Amino acid sequence: MTNHGDDALSSRTGAPDGDDRLSEDRSLLQQRLAVRELIDTEVSYLHVLQLCASDIRSRLQQLPQGDLDVLFSNIDDIIKVNSRLLHDLQETASREEEQVQLIGNAFLEFQEELEQVYKVYCASYEQALLLVETYRKEPELQREIQGIIEAVLPQAGPSGLSFLLVIPLQRITKYPLLLQKILENTLPDASAYAVLQRATSALQDVVTNINEYKRRKEVASKYTKVEPLSLRERLARINTHTLSKKTTRLSQLLKQEAGLVPRTEDKEFDDLEERFHWVSLCVTELKSNVAAYLDNLEAFLRFRPQDYNLEIPEGPVVQYCYLARDLQLQAFPEFKQQLEAQVWQPLCSLAKALAGPQNLIKKRLDKLLDFERVEEKLLEVGSVTYEEEAARHTYQALNSLLVAELPQFNQLAMRWLGQILCTFVTLQRDLAKQVLQRAEDSLAQLPHHHLSEPAFRKLVEDALGQTSHQLRSFQENFEKVLPPPTTQPLLPGAERQVQALLSRYGPGKLYQVTSNISGAGTLDLTLPRGHIVALLQNKDTKGNSSRWLVDTGGHRGYVPAGKLEVYHVVPSEEELRGQERPHRDSQHQTPEPISAPVPSVPAVTQVVAMYPFMARSSHEVSLQAGQRVTVLEAQDKKGNPEWSLVENLEIEASQKSSCSRKTDYQGKFGCSSCWIIISKLLLWAQISCKTHRREKRFLMQTRSTGEQVSATLTSFKPMNSP
């Protein structure tokens, strides 16, 4: 070291001029003073920060915690970084000859950390100033804050909070100046000169990056704000400038879609955007699932079967009720409360945090279209306007901010989402453990508590299988038993209309209106509830199967298919008994061989008119409801099976009925006869009369069904006349 000093001294004495040696000594002195200024101001700066973080922040308890977080931002992180930097700067004092070089290396080492912590602080600085302005509007609060600051830092003066907030900004911008001062007093041929030069340039880059970051944050904060505007407010914001921008962007987009102009490709951003959308989709789906889970949990908590009287003897039921009541009152409500606090609320906060980046990504697309248009103009003309240049810088700021921060945001969101899922699983596991602990005593008293888990599982599977087989058998047997047909009450005076529809269309086409129908169109019908109609077509002319074409017996039109149900004609009890009696008798008789069926009925089969009939000509006969007639032939002379020959009786019926019934009858015959169809079962009849072989014969037109009976004429047993 002595040799080095001698060499330096000899080099100075060997200088051609003594003024150069004096200048070097002065530069060395100025260098040491600049180093001392750097270290001393760093000590003072760090002391002020510690006072702000400890004394002043702790005394401003009258301010909301949110305000304190904005005002002091990440001051704790700044204190940690600058404390380590100060320690390294102070360590250089013991190595005076290498001190300047070590200082340069220290700043190069802390370059990234300084940029990161001061970026965050500078980004929230504008918001902190807005809070300061609001405090000034409240004189009493302002006096309290000013008193606290002056008591801790008298040098703050009347500026108060503004003085404290600007200190970190002034310090980070002063580092390049301090290093530049040291560099100016360092010989260019010294080994520390290059290091100091790099350190000075690095700190200048830090300041530039912080300013650019601050500008990007201001642009981002402008476009991330979501204002709930009404339609009128949105329309009020539309002007010629807005319309011009929208039109230009749309034109640029159409050109790109048509392939007239190239589209800017940014694979890095596209990958980040795709990952962000996947994260957003996961958060949305999880939020929807957790919301449904909470709704189901709420419904589960409202259902309390243990509070009902189950009318089951004491035993396991009492144990179950006690356990269920205990869980309903304590375990499940606590689980729901923890789920809402530790899963639902963080999930909602995460979904809310996604809104800002989503708006920025959408806005970036608009600004990208502006940027591409400006770039085209710049290539064609060579110059752009101030507004176009501003739009160009806005896109660059947005794109740079998203490319820089989307990866961190995606990682943070994924970590946040993973913690929420882990918390959800942990709560479920703790709930299961708590339920098992509470149910341990009750489980010990259950009949199968001694079984191992595999054995108990097999027992449950066998029991479930047996129960399933019983349910399946019950279902199969239940499906074999057809429910009895249901009928709606007919409207008064609708019997004749039903007969006409049955005669024309048959029972399979009859439907009944289930509720009042008001026709809206020209071809739509207006019908009351209970009206009987016949189906003509199960769709309209356009193929719509919800509108059916029906016939009411007088009018045809369309009605809604959903307001129609099949009309069932139910036989009377007497008829059913009459049908069952021959069936029971046949069970005790030996069946005899019978010949081929002949379309005729016994000549003395008697029937009763179910409804009254008025003769329409001299060849017809009038009948009253309940009047008896005798069936002579099952078809007319031409073989028409729709007409049967019947004979009118002179004796009036002793009992009239509105439903078909079968009975024995013996008496005198009259001279009149008519034709009627008698098949296995009769549905309805329309009586007419013709003269045949010098006697009044009556033709009765009928329709038959296979299984149901509701007849105008009701069959009697054959009369055993001599």
XYZ file of C-alpha atoms in Angstrom:
722
model
C 0.000 0.000 0.000
C 2.945 2.283 0.750
C 4.411 1.560 -2.630
C 1.158 2.475 -4.238
C 1.160 5.819 -2.396
C 4.738 6.464 -3.436
C 3.906 5.728 -7.054
C 0.958 8.087 -6.900
C 3.111 10.743 -5.252
C 5.882 10.303 -7.844
C 3.360 10.543 -10.633
C 2.153 13.815 -9.203
C 5.630 15.212 -8.723
C 6.403 14.108 -12.221
C 3.575 16.230 -13.589
C 4.667 19.101 -15.793
C 2.711 21.596 -13.789
C 2.034 21.978 -10.047
C -1.435 23.294 -10.788
C -2.487 19.858 -11.978
C -1.457 18.381 -8.639
C -3.441 21.032 -6.854
C -6.457 20.328 -9.074
C -6.280 16.618 -8.323
C -6.139 17.292 -4.609
C -9.142 19.572 -4.913
C -11.040 16.907 -6.891
C -10.163 14.294 -4.318
C -11.426 16.577 -1.562
C -14.638 17.258 -3.470
C -15.038 13.544 -4.055
C -14.747 12.791 -0.348
C -17.209 15.564 0.448
C -19.666 14.147 -2.111
C -19.318 10.681 -0.614
C -19.858 12.105 2.852
C -22.933 13.987 1.608
C -24.338 10.770 0.107
C -23.942 8.805 3.317
C -25.052 11.594 5.689
C -28.172 12.435 3.665
C -28.980 8.722 3.484
C -28.843 8.500 7.281
C -31.085 11.545 7.649
C -33.509 10.274 5.005
C -33.815 6.865 6.601
C -34.400 8.486 10.018
C -37.320 10.521 8.610
C -38.835 7.418 7.032
C -38.658 5.535 10.325
C -40.359 8.411 12.133
C -43.134 8.408 9.538
C -43.629 4.669 9.776
C -43.539 4.400 13.553
C -44.506 7.624 15.320
C -46.621 9.558 12.825
C -48.549 6.608 11.383
C -49.285 5.210 14.824
C -50.652 8.584 16.027
C -52.966 9.126 13.052
C -55.528 6.649 14.361
C -58.399 9.018 13.599
C -57.882 8.267 9.909
C -59.359 5.101 8.350
C -56.974 2.213 7.824
C -57.545 2.419 4.087
C -56.354 6.043 4.067
C -53.247 5.139 6.041
C -52.436 2.372 3.557
C -52.625 4.859 0.691
C -50.699 7.632 2.453
C -47.791 5.507 3.609
C -48.060 2.924 0.815
C -45.068 0.527 0.920
C -42.889 2.723 3.121
C -41.904 -0.323 5.177
C -40.405 -1.987 2.088
C -38.515 1.205 1.253
C -37.098 1.302 4.780
C -35.866 -2.292 4.466
C -34.124 -1.713 1.119
C -32.552 1.627 2.100
C -31.407 0.245 5.452
C -29.427 -2.446 3.659
C -28.109 0.099 1.174
C -27.003 2.410 3.993
C -25.270 -0.463 5.732
C -23.247 -1.241 2.606
C -22.384 2.438 2.112
C -21.164 2.768 5.680
C -19.054 -0.371 5.294
C -17.101 1.314 2.508
C -15.710 3.903 4.933
C -13.238 1.372 6.306
C -11.731 0.954 2.820
C -11.055 4.546 1.877
C -8.986 3.916 -1.230
C -11.627 1.606 -2.759
C -14.596 3.446 -1.291
C -15.761 5.122 -4.493
C -15.649 1.879 -6.461
C -17.502 0.031 -3.704
C -20.185 2.722 -3.671
C -20.694 2.288 -7.411
C -20.939 -1.495 -7.012
C -23.457 -1.091 -4.184
C -25.802 0.992 -6.307
C -25.474 -1.428 -9.198
C -26.396 -4.230 -6.821
C -29.475 -2.406 -5.475
C -30.636 -1.080 -8.849
C -33.538 -3.520 -9.341
C -34.723 -3.433 -5.732
C -34.768 0.363 -5.675
C -36.751 0.449 -8.903
C -39.339 -2.045 -7.651
C -40.095 -0.442 -4.280
C -40.124 3.134 -5.551
C -42.351 2.197 -8.486
C -45.059 1.102 -6.099
C -44.745 4.212 -3.973
C -44.795 6.601 -6.927
C -47.832 4.858 -8.426
C -49.925 5.610 -5.319
C -48.551 9.137 -4.822
C -51.299 10.893 -6.810
C -54.006 9.129 -4.852
C -52.308 10.138 -1.601
C -52.333 13.787 -2.686
C -56.082 13.552 -3.326
C -56.550 12.410 0.268
C -54.471 15.335 1.510
C -56.748 17.723 -0.395
C -59.834 16.199 1.211
C -58.309 16.623 4.686
C -57.700 20.304 4.003
C -61.437 20.759 3.505
C -61.954 19.710 7.124
C -60.152 22.341 9.259
C -60.403 20.479 12.544
C -58.990 17.259 11.112
C -56.289 19.211 9.299
C -55.208 20.891 12.551
C -54.959 17.545 14.321
C -52.828 16.049 11.545
C -50.605 19.146 11.393
C -50.101 19.098 15.164
C -49.008 15.449 15.134
C -46.528 16.003 12.289
C -44.990 19.154 13.801
C -44.575 17.376 17.149
C -42.565 14.585 15.501
C -40.882 16.509 12.650
C -40.698 20.248 13.294
C -38.839 20.772 10.014
C -41.965 19.695 8.111
C -43.405 23.167 8.589
C -46.894 24.103 7.374
C -46.726 21.652 4.452
C -47.392 18.777 6.818
C -48.374 15.617 5.018
C -47.367 16.943 1.611
C -43.800 17.410 2.892
C -43.642 13.815 4.159
C -45.171 12.263 1.030
C -42.736 13.879 -1.377
C -39.581 12.889 0.530
C -39.183 9.386 -1.090
C -39.729 10.867 -4.564
C -37.059 13.493 -3.985
C -34.640 10.915 -2.671
C -34.830 8.500 -5.593
C -34.348 11.351 -8.075
C -31.365 12.695 -6.095
C -29.320 9.470 -6.282
C -28.150 10.065 -9.896
C -27.163 13.637 -9.005
C -25.107 12.518 -6.007
C -23.389 9.807 -8.030
C -22.786 12.268 -10.875
C -21.102 14.632 -8.417
C -18.805 11.858 -7.214
C -18.109 10.875 -10.811
C -17.175 14.432 -11.786
C -14.534 14.490 -9.056
C -13.047 11.132 -10.067
C -10.102 10.913 -12.452
C -11.068 9.368 -15.795
C -8.149 6.980 -15.651
C -9.087 5.737 -12.179
C -10.388 2.169 -11.852
C -13.548 3.415 -10.068
C -14.502 5.764 -12.887
C -16.123 3.092 -15.110
C -18.029 1.611 -12.181
C -19.335 5.015 -11.099
C -20.284 5.790 -14.664
C -22.342 2.597 -14.918
C -23.942 3.230 -11.520
C -24.895 6.791 -12.476
C -26.412 5.596 -15.749
C -28.241 2.775 -13.953
C -29.833 5.167 -11.423
C -30.863 7.501 -14.229
C -32.549 4.533 -15.909
C -34.277 3.751 -12.623
C -35.725 7.245 -12.452
C -36.793 7.081 -16.113
C -38.457 3.715 -15.618
C -40.270 4.935 -12.517
C -41.604 7.958 -14.378
C -42.726 5.764 -17.279
C -44.353 3.332 -14.885
C -46.138 6.176 -13.161
C -47.427 7.413 -16.514
C -48.639 3.940 -17.456
C -50.409 3.604 -14.138
C -52.182 6.890 -14.719
C -53.339 5.675 -18.130
C -54.434 2.360 -16.647
C -56.334 4.019 -13.809
C -58.159 6.107 -16.401
C -59.415 3.055 -18.311
C -59.986 0.675 -15.399
C -62.635 2.884 -13.857
C -66.084 1.434 -14.474
C -68.692 4.151 -14.164
C -72.313 2.972 -13.842
C -73.793 5.276 -16.474
C -77.399 5.324 -17.546
C -78.424 5.227 -21.195
C -79.103 8.968 -21.178
C -75.661 9.704 -19.728
C -74.011 7.489 -22.320
C -75.868 9.221 -25.118
C -74.897 12.615 -23.678
C -71.215 11.684 -23.991
C -71.508 10.951 -27.687
C -70.107 13.741 -29.851
C -68.583 14.136 -33.281
C -65.106 13.310 -31.985
C -66.333 10.074 -30.394
C -68.221 9.068 -33.515
C -65.167 9.820 -35.641
C -62.954 7.607 -33.467
C -65.453 4.740 -33.456
C -65.890 4.958 -37.225
C -62.148 4.995 -37.830
C -61.606 1.970 -35.592
C -64.422 0.062 -37.265
C -62.986 0.869 -40.680
C -59.542 -0.326 -39.595
C -61.018 -3.542 -38.208
C -62.967 -4.237 -41.402
C -59.832 -3.701 -43.470
C -58.001 -6.243 -41.336
C -60.822 -8.756 -41.599
C -60.876 -8.315 -45.375
C -57.100 -8.757 -45.561
C -56.485 -5.295 -47.026
C -54.073 -4.294 -44.268
C -51.888 -6.514 -42.073
C -52.771 -7.121 -38.454
C -50.214 -6.521 -35.731
C -49.189 -9.819 -34.173
C -47.986 -9.965 -30.575
C -47.590 -13.599 -29.574
C -46.307 -12.745 -26.116
C -49.385 -10.712 -25.288
C -51.727 -13.227 -26.947
C -50.375 -16.007 -24.713
C -50.765 -13.843 -21.620
C -54.296 -12.855 -22.609
C -55.302 -16.486 -23.190
C -53.965 -17.488 -19.787
C -55.772 -14.574 -18.169
C -59.056 -15.600 -19.787
C -58.606 -19.143 -18.493
C -58.038 -17.801 -14.986
C -61.083 -15.564 -15.317
C -63.192 -18.497 -16.509
C -62.052 -20.654 -13.578
C -62.914 -17.910 -11.093
C -66.345 -17.381 -12.653
C -67.168 -21.101 -12.627
C -65.954 -21.560 -9.058
C -67.956 -18.550 -7.904
C -71.084 -19.960 -9.521
C -70.512 -23.378 -7.928
C -69.849 -21.951 -4.472
C -72.989 -19.802 -4.742
C -75.054 -22.898 -5.592
C -73.364 -24.775 -2.734
C -74.292 -22.037 -0.258
C -77.891 -22.019 -1.503
C -78.145 -25.782 -1.069
C -76.551 -25.526 2.363
C -79.101 -22.897 3.344
C -81.936 -25.158 2.167
C -80.397 -28.056 4.072
C -80.276 -26.027 7.272
C -83.958 -25.089 6.907
C -84.954 -28.755 6.696
C -85.150 -30.174 10.219
C -86.764 -33.601 10.307
C -85.700 -34.089 13.916
C -88.193 -31.422 15.009
C -91.135 -33.464 13.716
C -92.919 -36.208 15.607
C -91.849 -39.309 13.704
C -94.092 -41.617 15.799
C -91.316 -44.200 16.016
C -90.520 -45.996 19.293
C -87.506 -44.892 21.247
C -84.112 -46.196 20.248
C -81.838 -45.171 17.374
C -84.367 -42.532 16.299
C -83.934 -40.620 19.550
C -80.155 -40.770 19.166
C -80.425 -39.530 15.607
C -82.694 -36.633 16.586
C -80.337 -35.586 19.355
C -77.298 -35.731 17.055
C -79.062 -33.959 14.180
C -80.303 -31.200 16.484
C -76.793 -30.709 17.853
C -75.304 -30.460 14.362
C -78.045 -28.161 13.090
C -77.586 -25.720 15.948
C -73.802 -25.539 16.083
C -71.632 -27.476 13.626
C -73.371 -26.633 10.351
C -73.998 -22.915 11.092
C -70.340 -22.497 12.090
C -69.280 -24.231 8.890
C -71.510 -21.948 6.821
C -70.136 -18.849 8.538
C -66.536 -19.917 7.948
C -67.327 -20.811 4.346
C -68.724 -17.369 3.652
C -65.835 -15.573 5.384
C -62.905 -17.669 4.125
C -64.116 -18.834 0.700
C -67.005 -16.776 -0.632
C -65.783 -13.293 0.255
C -62.191 -13.859 -1.018
C -63.648 -15.366 -4.172
C -65.825 -12.297 -4.724
C -62.798 -10.061 -4.136
C -60.802 -12.044 -6.690
C -63.606 -11.761 -9.242
C -63.749 -8.028 -8.604
C -59.973 -7.741 -9.064
C -60.300 -9.310 -12.514
C -62.506 -6.469 -13.752
C -59.625 -3.981 -14.070
C -57.384 -6.124 -16.308
C -60.408 -7.149 -18.368
C -61.186 -3.505 -19.124
C -57.540 -2.804 -19.949
C -57.410 -5.730 -22.374
C -60.561 -4.512 -24.121
C -59.207 -0.963 -24.239
C -55.891 -2.181 -25.619
C -57.716 -3.543 -28.668
C -59.215 -0.107 -29.376
C -55.883 1.595 -28.884
C -54.180 -1.008 -31.079
C -56.469 -0.057 -33.959
C -55.554 3.605 -33.403
C -51.866 2.701 -33.232
C -51.971 0.750 -36.489
C -53.720 3.606 -38.277
C -51.144 6.105 -37.010
C -48.286 3.822 -38.062
C -49.752 3.589 -41.564
C -50.026 7.359 -41.767
C -46.489 7.756 -40.456
C -45.169 5.516 -43.228
C -47.179 7.280 -45.913
C -46.853 10.938 -44.849
C -43.891 10.878 -42.498
C -45.528 12.970 -39.770
C -48.527 12.786 -37.435
C -50.483 15.246 -35.332
C -50.003 15.745 -31.611
C -53.240 13.885 -30.869
C -52.203 10.952 -33.031
C -48.819 10.847 -31.338
C -50.581 10.815 -27.964
C -52.759 7.891 -29.109
C -49.605 6.081 -30.219
C -47.955 6.570 -26.833
C -51.142 5.521 -25.045
C -51.170 2.154 -26.808
C -47.488 1.623 -26.101
C -48.040 2.449 -22.443
C -51.013 0.091 -22.152
C -49.292 -2.724 -23.997
C -46.086 -2.383 -21.991
C -47.993 -2.301 -18.733
C -50.028 -5.409 -19.589
C -47.019 -7.347 -20.868
C -45.082 -6.461 -17.727
C -47.809 -7.049 -15.151
C -50.152 -9.682 -16.610
C -47.721 -12.538 -15.836
C -47.486 -11.438 -12.217
C -51.238 -10.938 -12.027
C -51.916 -14.382 -13.514
C -49.566 -16.014 -11.030
C -51.073 -14.097 -8.138
C -54.620 -14.950 -9.248
C -53.754 -18.638 -9.603
C -52.132 -18.653 -6.179
C -55.140 -16.852 -4.745
C -57.498 -19.325 -6.408
C -55.468 -22.268 -5.142
C -55.585 -20.958 -1.584
C -59.358 -20.569 -1.824
C -59.727 -24.166 -3.011
C -57.408 -25.443 -0.275
C -59.416 -23.522 2.307
C -62.648 -25.012 0.970
C -61.239 -28.551 1.164
C -59.891 -27.909 4.668
C -63.269 -26.652 5.886
C -64.962 -29.737 4.450
C -62.448 -32.020 6.125
C -62.786 -30.245 9.466
C -66.564 -30.470 9.238
C -66.422 -34.212 8.590
C -64.021 -34.687 11.491
C -66.225 -32.616 13.795
C -69.360 -34.534 12.806
C -67.645 -37.876 13.402
C -66.428 -36.742 16.815
C -69.892 -35.597 17.841
C -71.450 -38.779 16.499
C -68.922 -41.113 18.141
C -71.056 -41.815 21.217
C -74.188 -42.257 19.128
C -72.435 -44.539 16.661
C -71.317 -46.809 19.478
C -74.958 -47.470 20.339
C -76.036 -48.363 16.806
C -76.812 -52.035 16.031
C -73.929 -52.561 13.588
C -71.179 -50.550 15.244
C -69.119 -53.708 15.822
C -68.809 -54.417 12.097
C -65.704 -53.467 10.206
C -65.941 -50.913 7.450
C -65.864 -53.456 4.557
C -68.464 -55.617 6.285
C -70.701 -52.637 7.006
C -70.326 -51.438 3.429
C -71.412 -54.884 2.158
C -74.349 -54.869 4.561
C -75.485 -51.485 3.281
C -75.060 -52.546 -0.351
C -77.113 -55.699 0.230
C -79.851 -53.744 1.980
C -79.930 -51.161 -0.779
C -79.999 -53.886 -3.438
C -82.907 -55.641 -1.752
C -84.818 -52.385 -1.409
C -84.089 -51.536 -5.021
C -85.461 -54.911 -6.128
C -88.626 -54.329 -4.120
C -89.077 -50.883 -5.634
C -88.532 -52.278 -9.110
C -91.107 -55.010 -8.541
C -93.559 -52.476 -7.171
C -92.995 -50.256 -10.204
C -93.596 -53.129 -12.617
C -96.798 -54.163 -10.828
C -97.944 -50.584 -10.585
C -97.501 -50.031 -14.314
C -99.694 -53.061 -15.049
C -102.627 -51.490 -13.222
C -104.064 -48.834 -15.488
C -105.611 -45.863 -13.737
C -109.352 -45.465 -14.281
C -110.259 -43.026 -17.023
C -111.129 -39.602 -15.780
C -113.906 -37.502 -17.203
C -114.747 -33.861 -16.881
C -118.361 -32.855 -16.321
C -120.170 -32.088 -19.539
C -121.706 -28.731 -20.182
C -125.514 -28.573 -19.808
C -127.249 -29.667 -22.992
C -124.052 -31.067 -24.557
C -125.292 -34.671 -24.843
C -126.655 -34.254 -28.364
C -123.457 -32.554 -29.535
C -121.382 -35.412 -28.052
C -123.595 -37.966 -29.803
C -123.112 -36.230 -33.124
C -119.330 -36.139 -32.729
C -119.213 -39.764 -31.633
C -121.326 -40.783 -34.625
C -119.036 -38.987 -37.041
C -115.536 -39.433 -35.616
C -115.657 -42.187 -33.013
C -114.486 -42.068 -29.383
C -110.782 -42.098 -30.200
C -110.948 -38.605 -31.692
C -112.867 -36.902 -28.875
C -111.115 -34.404 -26.622
C -112.339 -32.178 -23.812
C -111.301 -28.580 -23.140
C -109.525 -28.320 -19.762
C -109.682 -24.525 -19.399
C -111.371 -21.607 -21.099
C -109.951 -20.769 -24.541
C -110.117 -17.279 -26.012
C -109.444 -17.236 -29.730
C -106.979 -14.551 -30.792
C -106.790 -15.191 -34.536
C -109.309 -15.431 -37.336
C -109.361 -19.248 -37.379
C -108.976 -19.650 -33.595
C -111.973 -20.866 -31.611
C -113.291 -19.512 -28.336
C -114.462 -22.423 -26.168
C -115.507 -22.804 -22.522
C -114.023 -25.313 -20.148
C -115.561 -28.786 -20.479
C -116.508 -28.448 -24.174
C -116.159 -31.610 -26.284
C -114.385 -31.398 -29.644
C -113.221 -33.878 -32.276
C -109.624 -33.835 -33.490
C -109.209 -33.309 -37.220
C -105.458 -32.661 -37.452
C -102.754 -32.476 -34.784
C -100.956 -29.504 -36.359
C -101.754 -26.338 -38.254
C -100.933 -25.487 -41.870
C -97.434 -24.342 -40.875
C -96.641 -27.628 -39.153
C -97.011 -26.197 -35.640
C -97.962 -29.141 -33.411
C -99.072 -26.865 -30.563
C -102.207 -25.782 -32.518
C -104.732 -28.472 -33.391
C -107.560 -28.318 -35.894
C -110.786 -29.472 -34.208
C -114.503 -29.751 -34.948
C -117.003 -28.604 -32.330
C -119.976 -30.088 -34.179
C -120.823 -26.746 -35.699
C -117.576 -24.873 -36.261
C -114.045 -25.847 -37.166
C -110.934 -24.020 -36.082
C -107.651 -24.100 -34.144
C -107.196 -24.454 -30.380
C -104.058 -24.829 -28.187
C -103.082 -28.482 -27.869
C -102.044 -27.965 -24.256
C -105.642 -27.202 -23.252
C -107.090 -30.481 -24.561
C -107.239 -33.888 -22.959
C -108.646 -37.184 -24.186
C -112.354 -37.569 -23.402
C -113.225 -40.926 -21.816
C -116.791 -42.223 -21.718
C -117.212 -44.198 -18.514
C -119.831 -47.019 -18.424
C -122.411 -47.037 -15.686
C -122.246 -49.323 -12.656
C -125.276 -51.340 -13.815
C -123.688 -51.919 -17.202
C -120.421 -53.006 -15.634
C -122.283 -55.409 -13.369
C -124.206 -56.706 -16.360
C -120.968 -57.307 -18.208
C -119.332 -59.040 -15.266
C -122.286 -61.370 -14.556
C -122.035 -63.372 -17.811
C -118.303 -63.479 -17.300
C -118.714 -64.985 -13.849
C -121.323 -67.413 -15.137
C -119.046 -68.500 -17.910
C -116.389 -69.430 -15.375
C -118.702 -72.166 -13.972
C -119.919 -73.508 -17.320
C -118.174 -75.805 -19.713
C -117.503 -73.927 -22.943
C -119.322 -75.389 -25.932
C -118.187 -75.176 -29.513
C -119.760 -72.266 -31.297
C -120.295 -71.588 -34.941
C -118.897 -68.708 -36.916
C -120.061 -65.310 -35.673
C -123.151 -63.970 -37.391
C -123.823 -60.213 -37.442
C -127.126 -60.551 -35.639
C -128.504 -60.507 -32.094
C -131.274 -62.528 -30.444
C -134.629 -61.410 -31.757
C -135.982 -60.723 -28.322
C -133.098 -58.628 -26.977
C -134.633 -55.562 -25.386
C -133.052 -52.168 -24.900
C -133.990 -48.919 -23.215
C -133.651 -45.499 -24.875
C -131.121 -43.436 -22.988
C -131.991 -40.056 -24.516
C -135.248 -38.657 -25.999
C -135.628 -38.559 -29.802
C -138.093 -36.526 -31.918
C -139.328 -38.059 -35.191
C -138.304 -36.097 -38.258
C -140.924 -37.558 -40.655
C -143.904 -39.859 -40.779
C -141.525 -42.803 -41.231
C -139.813 -42.106 -37.919
C -141.035 -42.653 -34.404
C -140.442 -40.505 -31.361
C -138.910 -42.071 -28.255
C -138.673 -40.888 -24.696
C -135.722 -41.478 -22.412
C -136.231 -44.845 -20.716
C -138.656 -46.202 -23.330
C -138.117 -49.916 -24.139
C -137.706 -51.404 -27.617
C -136.970 -54.947 -28.842
C -134.100 -55.660 -31.282
C -135.338 -57.929 -34.108
C -132.440 -57.949 -36.593
C -128.849 -56.717 -36.320
C -128.711 -55.253 -39.863
C -130.994 -53.952 -42.558
C -132.100 -55.874 -45.659
C -129.139 -54.559 -47.661
C -126.674 -55.936 -45.120
C -125.740 -52.511 -43.731
C -124.382 -53.237 -40.234
C -124.979 -49.647 -39.152
C -128.746 -50.276 -38.924
C -130.597 -52.791 -36.745
C -134.286 -53.653 -36.846
C -136.016 -52.950 -33.512
C -139.646 -53.109 -32.393
C -141.257 -50.333 -30.384
C -143.067 -51.424 -27.227
C -146.391 -50.016 -26.130
C -145.645 -50.315 -22.447
C -143.805 -47.364 -20.925
C -140.665 -47.992 -18.915
C -141.229 -48.193 -15.187
C -137.898 -46.518 -14.499
C -136.106 -43.985 -16.642
C -132.330 -43.532 -16.438
C -129.778 -41.278 -18.050
C -127.224 -44.083 -18.200
C -127.339 -47.489 -19.950
C -128.526 -50.451 -17.863
C -129.473 -54.077 -18.492
C -132.680 -55.649 -17.090
C -135.288 -58.423 -17.593
C -138.581 -57.512 -19.135
C -141.804 -59.456 -19.980
C -144.894 -57.862 -21.495
C -146.882 -57.203 -24.586
C -145.258 -56.244 -27.826
C -146.394 -53.383 -29.958
C -146.538 -53.384 -33.733
C -143.774 -50.918 -34.521
C -140.200 -52.006 -35.283
C -136.890 -50.336 -36.314
C -133.281 -51.155 -37.211
C -130.380 -50.794 -34.704
C -126.739 -51.970 -34.492
C -126.126 -54.235 -31.475
C -122.455 -55.109 -31.247
C -120.653 -56.314 -28.188
C -121.068 -52.870 -26.568
C -123.213 -49.926 -27.646
C -122.048 -46.298 -27.529
C -124.933 -44.157 -28.805
C -127.889 -44.322 -31.225
C -129.811 -42.094 -33.590
C -133.265 -43.448 -34.395
C -135.081 -43.088 -37.729
C -138.002 -44.919 -39.245
C -138.911 -46.487 -42.588
C -141.924 -48.395 -43.779
C -141.070 -52.048 -44.401
C -143.424 -54.897 -45.272
C -146.667 -53.018 -44.308
C -145.412 -52.235 -40.794
C -143.536 -49.388 -39.254
C -139.894 -50.221 -39.109
C -137.316 -47.919 -37.579
C -133.732 -47.580 -38.561
C -131.287 -46.657 -35.871
C -127.792 -45.523 -36.824
C -125.173 -46.307 -34.173
C -121.477 -46.466 -33.618
C -119.770 -49.082 -31.479
C -116.649 -49.199 -29.317
C -114.698 -52.153 -28.018
C -114.582 -51.490 -24.295
C -116.807 -48.582 -23.067
C -120.608 -48.260 -22.869
C -122.697 -45.114 -22.948
C -125.726 -45.965 -25.069
C -128.838 -44.228 -26.179
C -130.321 -47.723 -26.233
C -129.349 -50.141 -23.482
C -129.447 -53.904 -23.974
C -131.835 -56.133 -21.988
C -131.624 -59.831 -21.285
C -133.407 -62.025 -23.878
C -136.997 -62.599 -22.844
C -138.045 -66.225 -22.367
C -141.431 -66.056 -24.140
C -143.393 -69.187 -24.940
